[in-house]
Each structure stands twice: as structure tokens, then as C-alpha cells.
């Protein structure tokens, strides 16, 4: 499973969504093989072999390919994708995806990502950190990562709009994915659409429980015996996008709101890191409001 | 922790809720000791030592008590409870609590409870099973437990009211607790109040997510990566009573609705059995809409 | 994932172990497709694409196959298996595998299996229960399953040998798998080899910790903070066979040996049921002393 | 549970081990109350009320105590401890315990501890880091913590003895606890005894499975389905000291040795941090080769 090392150089992944039909696996694997690539991982899933939806992730090694990237894609489209009515993409492990991380004051998720990235666990380029507070500038620059401070004045929609524009300016075309690592501003639909890339958020509850603000307080007041964290893709509807990863920890009456936050931090770090890694390794296919994570 | 054996004969538990004040633990433990009882377990919890709420559970052995049950309670009330403004109760492990179990067609939770009861894991008397379907009669009677079939015709409020009255007739005064082991009828506030005893329900989701009908379908449609089960005390508001126990299992895109139900059954059995046992061992103090489970 | 229903009638699974080589997936999936079968699940694993070992499980539907069982196998052997030097087998979901369950006095694992079987969760025929104690006869026969009592006198090797022979007589040719559901006798290598079918055991610890007798006492004395259960295939070496499934539960100083046994029972039931189901669904490939569980 | 904040100033903990006898709880709580301290937490455990062992942890606030530290201890010894034959200690939350961390090249456990310490989650003074490699000097000094590089030449017992002496020189009298955060040298009994303070180690397996070197490789070769981490107090016998905390993660055939190490790192960080925090909050009573963790 470890694909963050040098061998990443020669790795590509094919992601497919299509109607399920006999012959799919044979057609795809035959195509890949016949062009000189060796399949190293293959995962597939069908919601129903009769008239269901079919998902596939295929990882292959590219050194002996008989076609260049463009030609391979054109051939695949012609020979396999069109006949089977596939939605598909080929992702190459190199160049590594460029990550923009947005954060407010809570540093735990950001630090976890930077720390894992610095030791090679996250196959990406940590392209920039954007924050509405200056607090974490030094901690970020220590990793050699550019830090951009873009303040967002409270209760000033026009200032907020301008701040989002500034952030868009930085991100657009310079990042392949955005991670909201406890960024405590609600982003406008314009910003979300404007980045043109997937945005991953960490929500500090077991969604769909405790949508919105201060979920640990909500959890405390409801008296739940488990708290959770959820990493999901961001859509225009708050906390309602496709879920990538979730986890929980047991709690009891002994845990006050602050204790829940303490415990929750550990969950958030792990769940977000897992989701970001799955995204970077092209393991996720979004299917409507759900995900297939291979 | 094993208190379901014969030694239960001589065990009592004192449950206390009170304002937190200096001297509480000393006063209670001194009282118990001075009357000849040996403390075998003591748990306490304070929400805040300054002006917070204090909870205590104290298990003690009764053979060398110098007072009878009535006299002990009167003395405790006078000497300790009144000065400290406590709400309190003393529960004796014998006679065992009488349990009435209500069930519809899904037998897994019921069977789990009966099986654990039959092997001595649940310190109670399995007093009766009440069902709106006749299907499980034979399986229940095999355990030597009376089975009562009370049909509830759909869409007939008057018939439903009568069915609830019949059930009340059976339960009132003959059960110390009611367990809804997948009883698929919504009970009226009149029934809930009418039993006069605590009612424990198993809800097949991680509450407060997926309140109401068909939670596994709701979970499937939301695309969650964990499914849960919640045991809680029943109040007049649907699925909103104090939570006793919760647990979850990881799921993925591979799990259809039926798979979620399969996995969910295992969670429900474990979570409900744990909650019922905690209740029978007098480990639970209800505090508003929350529980302290010692 | 639910394959225990009627659709089982038309399902077959192909299990493959071979040296990893380019073209494997294409060759297999092409073969299956070209003979009219629809692939419903495909899992594969390679220890290393360069010179590693390759494992594959492929589930397919048989109604439109153009060849009978014998002819299909002969063709596969000729066209695919031989060129790629595969070890392989095709397993048909029907007729269901016949299960022989051996048990001593602890009934929890046995009851769990019979209960799941009776509700269709374990796709098998519960062919017989063999026990060295008569205690569980009634409980087993209630499920309509034959119960055979074969006493094994202690400290009498000759009597034990004879008892094993009797058991072999019952099992050989009449069971496709044996499950040791807390059978507290050590089986001889002769018996193990003599059955001619896989034997699954549940060991009440997290192997390889606490091999041998009374693992809960061993765990208690070591002061571990987790207890475990392990389901594994039986080999001639005690508790050393390929592990199929494991799980653990958190414990603390509050748990005495009896409490560990209580908790452990729940683990054992779940872990054994999961392993038996994986075996029955042909999800397991044994690789030396390890398993691949798809 | 959060005791790492300023209120730590006024907190003391009383830890008791004694034969279980009637009147213990009353005597202790009465003593504490009568001297003006308010009990904020009380945990107790008895292995058996008849002739068993009794453990107690009592946290209390000191501002209104009528005696100084010395006088309080003398009085407690006289009035309570001697009559009940207790082993006991009083620990004050201030001054904070001084921690010496020893590490080799793997930085994940060290970084986790320093990061948590820097944000107030570990109530201690990070007094020093001692390493047999220079690699982590900069990362440690960035936290404002002194870093000492003491090389340990391989296969040179005399040089190793001298290195241990140097480390002892640094630690003795200047640390209240030592944490081995993946320190890859086996420490001599002389060093262990010489520090005069508790030493906590993180072992990268679920002890007692996989004692000794390269446990992830051992786990991989055995084909286990769970990997674990264990934090324990160090004794003269390798990996055999009292266990404080353990946890596990599920793995499968897909995980190679490197993947196990990846996953294991996350476990090690969490388990060690949890154990160190419990130690710093005086929650642990060592009982022979086991621990009571309140």
C-alpha cells in the first residue's frame, strides 16, 4: 500500500465509473496489458451486476507503455470507454499533486499534515498554507512551506468576499486540491466553485449528527457516549458533501466539553490525514453524494 | 465486576445525586461503615467541585448491617441525605428486578437477552415477553418465559390504544423495567408514563443521527463510513431520551442496505445487552437528558 | 456482500495463487467473460509486481456459461492456469458446504453459529455436532441438527485414539469443513490429517500471545489491557496455524479472570462467526502459514 | 479530567495500596475532609472485599488545608496509614514532574510528546532529550528543550557503559521520570536502577506477543490480523514490566512490513502519549508486575 516512495515515478491510476455490463473487467485489463503496462492493484465494485453501477480503480506501472500519455488516453477512450459508456480519468503519481491547506487558529490538523508530508507519508507538494490568522506563520515556514495571511473581518460581507478573492488568486491554477484543516470560515459557493479543484474538510463530529457550529458542545449536551470526526468533500451545502472517512472514540460522563475537544483533536488528525492520503493516492471515486474509497 | 452470581444475595447499592459540597464522601462512607456494611465499590463524579453536581454509586455488603432496610433508609435520610440535599435511592440486588421485554419480529436482540439471562449474565427475572406478532412464541417459551401476543392493527388508533392498555395490564406492578428489543411500534406518552418503570430502547443508529424510521436506509443514503446502535431510556420525545450506551462498526461502499442491517444486528445485540446489564446492576444515574454510567 | 440468499444458486468462485506476471488479470477475466460468465466480484493482491506472489478471487455468475463444470475446469487449466503456473480451484456456492462442529461444554460459540445458520447468515448445511460431553444435546437438536456424543476419558491415550476414530468415522466424507467451537481436547495429527478437510479453531487469546491452556488466566496474570480472540486453521502444531480473523476488547484492573472470560465470550462468538462465514464464502486463500482474506 | 491547566497549582493526589478492610474509605475521606481539603476525584478498586488488596486514588484541592505538606503527611501516616497497614504517597501537581526523554532516530513518538507538551496537554516540564544520534537536535531545540547527544558505539560494551554513565549523570536528580520514546538500545540493570525514577517504554507490539527486536517483522511473518503497541514501565527483564496502556489496529494481507510500521507509528504515538499523561497525573499504581490505572 505504500506508494509514497520513489517508485511513485512510474505509477498511474485509472478510475472508472460506468453502467455494469459483462466484459468490463476483461476489456479494461486486456487494454492495459496489451499496451505494455503491468497492473499492480485492481479494485472494483458493482452495486448490482444486473443494471447496477460499476466502479474500478486500477493501478499500473508505466515504464514499458508503448504509447505516450495523450495517445494512451485517446486509445482508451476509443477502444474501451466509449463502448462501455464510462466516465473515467487517468491520474499519474508524478508530478505530485499540489496541496493548498487553509487553517484558522487550531493547529493540530495542519501540523499533522505537514509532519506526515515532511516524512514522506503524504505523496504531494505542500504548496501553500492560507490562514485568516497570522498565528501559525512561523510553525508553517519552519517546514519550508509558504504561509499567506488573509484576514477575514467579522460581520463584513464585502470584506469577506474580497478575502475569498485573494485566496482564490493564490490557489487557482496553483493547487490541485484544497484541504480545510479546521478553517473556521464558511466558504461561499463562488469560492468553492472558483477553485476548480476538490476541497476536503474535517468536521469535528460524526456527521450527519451535529452539523454546524460547536459540535463538541452539541455532543456534550446530547450526552452521547461516542464522539466522532468526519472528513468529506466540500459542496455548496454545509457539512453535507460526500463523506470520505469517519472515526469515533468512546467517552463518558467524566468528559466535559474541553475533554471532548482534547479527544476530538486526536480523531480529527487521524481521520483527516487518512482522507487526504486516500485522495492523493487516487483511491476515491465520488458517486453523487457518496464516495467509493478503494 | 461480576455481580450476577450468588453473592448478589447480600449486595445493595446506594445511588446519589446532589449539589457538590465538601465532606460528602466522608459523610456517606462514614455512615455506611458505622452501620456495619463493607463498601465493595465506590464511584463518584463531580461536574465541578465548586458549585457543581455530584454523583455517587456505592456498592456494599449487607450481612453485618445493624439496621433493617426501612430503618437504614430512615437513618440515612435523616443523618446524611437531608443535610446535603441529596436525591438518593438504595437498590437491593435481591429480589432480582423483573424484566418485561417487548419485541416485534426481529428476534436478534430478544434472543441475545434471553440467552445471556439463561446463562446468568443478566441478574434479573425474565418475567415476560410481549409482542405484536405471534412469530417468536415458541422460541421464547423454550426458555420457560411467558409470551403474550397482543396484535396492533395498523392505522387504527383506537385498536392501538386498546393494545397498549392490554400491555399495561400485564406489565404494571409485574415488571421493574421494560426493554424494547426492536419493538417496532411508537408507544404513546400514556403508555410510557403508565408503566411506572424505566423503559430501555435500542435504536439502530448512532443517535442523534438518523432519528425515526429505517435508519440503515438513511445511513446508506448518506454514505456514512460507520454505522451505530444506541441504547437509551425512553421519554415522550421519539429517540431523544438519555443515552446509556453506543457503539459503531466501520462500513464501506461495499455494504448495501442489507449488509448494514446484518452488521447492525451484531451491534444492537451487544449495545442493548450492555445497557440492560448496567441498568440491572444499578450503575446508571439519569441526570436530566443525560446519564452517568458507573 | 450478502451472498447467503437464493442467488447463491448461480454463483461460483475462482481462487488463484501464482507467481505475479504481466497479463494475469487480463487472461483470467478474458477467459471468464468469453465463456459467458458475468464477474460480480474481483479481488486481487500482489506481494510484489516484480517476482512476487499473486492472489486472486473472482466471483462470477454461472447461468449463461457455455460449458459444464468439468469442461470449464479443463479449459481453464489448459488455457490459463498452466501457462501462468497457477494453483487454483473453482468453488460452487451450491451445494452448500457441510459443516461439522465440535464442541465441549462452553456453548456460546456453538449457539452463535447455529443461530446465525438458522437465520441464513451462514451459507452452509449444519451437518452435525460432535461433543465429548452430552450437555448440549437438547440445545442442538432443537435446531434440527444431529448431535453425536463421543466421550473422551481423561488420561487414557488409547480411549482417546478410539474416540478420535469414531469422530473421523462420522466426519470423513460427510463434512466439507470442521469447526472447533471451543472443543477442549487437543486433536492428534492423525485426526487432523484424517478429516481431509479444513479445520477452523477459535483460540481465546490474541495469538501468538498466550498459546496453550487457560489463556484468560495467562492474560490476567500478565496484566494486559486488551484481551483477544483468534480464529485460525488447525495445523499439527498447537495454536500455530494460519490466522483468519482476530479481534480484541479493552480491559482494565477492574476485570478479574471471570470478567475476562465474560468479555472474551463475546469476542470469540464474533470472531469465529466472521471466520466461518469468510471460509464458507470462499474468501480465504491459505499461503504457507498465513492467509489472504478477500 | 483535564488537570493540565492552572488549577493544577492547588491539586494533590493520594495513592494507596493496602489490605482491604472495612472502614478504609471512611477513614481516608474523613481524614482529608477534616483537614480542610475538598475531594475532587476518588477512585478505588478492591480485588476482593474479603482478604483482597485495596487500591485508591484520591484527588483533592489544597488551598484550605490546615496543615503544611510535611505535617499533613505525618498526620496521615499516624492516623490512617499505620492502622490500616497502607503503602501510600501524596503527589503534588506542582512543581510539575521533570521529564527526560530518550530517543534514537525514529522521531514520531518524541515529536508527539513535545507537541502535546507545548500545547499544555502533558502537565510536566520537558527537562531534556537524550539521544544516541544527533539527527533530532534541531527539531528538539526548536521547542526550547535541551538536547544531549551521547553516542553509543555498537559492539563495544565498555563504551556503552560509559555512555550510560553520561546519561545517568544528566538524568539523576534532574528528572522525575524517563520516557523511552523509541530508544533502540537495551539499557543495563545498572542504568535502570541508577536513575532512581520510573522509566516508561513504548514497545511496538501487543505484548507479550513479539518480545524483542523487529516486532513488525515478527507480526508480518506470523500473519496476524491486528498489530499493537504497548507502553509499560521498564524493569530489568526485557519487555516484561508492568503494562500501562495498549492499543491495536486491524491489518490485512495487503499490509507489508513497511505498511505495518506506518500504521504502527500512529498507534505508538497515541499509546505512549496516553501512558505518559496517566503517569504525570498520578493515575497509576504499580502492583507487582501489573498496574492499576485510575
Coordinates of C-alpha atoms in Angstrom, one line a residue, chain A residues 1-2 41 43 107-108 111-112 115-116 119 121 142 254-255 258-259 262 265-266 269-270 277, chain D residues 1-2 41 43 107-108 111-112 115-116 119 121 142 254-255 258-259 262 265-266 269-270 277:
Chain A
X1 CA 0.0 0.0 0.0
X2 CA 3.0 2.3 0.4
X41 CA -3.5 -3.1 -8.0
X43 CA -10.2 -2.9 -7.1
X107 CA -3.0 24.0 14.5
X108 CA -3.4 20.2 15.2
X111 CA 0.7 20.2 12.0
X112 CA -0.3 16.5 11.5
X115 CA 4.6 16.4 9.7
X116 CA 3.4 13.4 7.7
X119 CA 8.4 12.4 6.4
X121 CA 3.8 9.8 4.2
X142 CA 9.7 26.1 9.6
X254 CA -16.4 12.1 33.0
X255 CA -15.6 14.1 29.9
X258 CA -12.9 20.6 27.0
X259 CA -12.1 16.9 27.4
X262 CA -8.9 17.1 23.6
X265 CA -8.3 16.6 18.2
X266 CA -6.7 13.1 18.0
X269 CA -5.8 14.5 13.0
X270 CA -6.1 10.8 12.1
X277 CA -3.8 10.3 1.7
Chain D
X1 CA -10.4 15.0 33.5
X2 CA -8.4 18.0 32.3
X41 CA -11.9 12.7 42.4
X43 CA -11.3 6.0 42.5
X107 CA 11.1 10.9 15.8
X108 CA 7.4 10.2 15.8
X111 CA 7.5 14.8 18.4
X112 CA 4.1 13.7 19.6
X115 CA 3.9 18.8 20.6
X116 CA 1.4 17.8 23.2
X119 CA 0.1 22.9 23.9
X121 CA -1.7 18.5 27.2
X142 CA 13.0 24.4 18.3
X254 CA -2.4 -6.0 1.9
X255 CA 0.0 -4.6 4.5
X258 CA 6.6 -1.1 5.8
X259 CA 2.8 -0.6 5.9
X262 CA 3.4 3.2 9.1
X265 CA 3.7 4.7 14.3
X266 CA 0.2 6.1 14.8
X269 CA 2.2 7.9 19.4
X270 CA -1.2 7.6 20.8
X277 CA -0.2 11.5 30.7

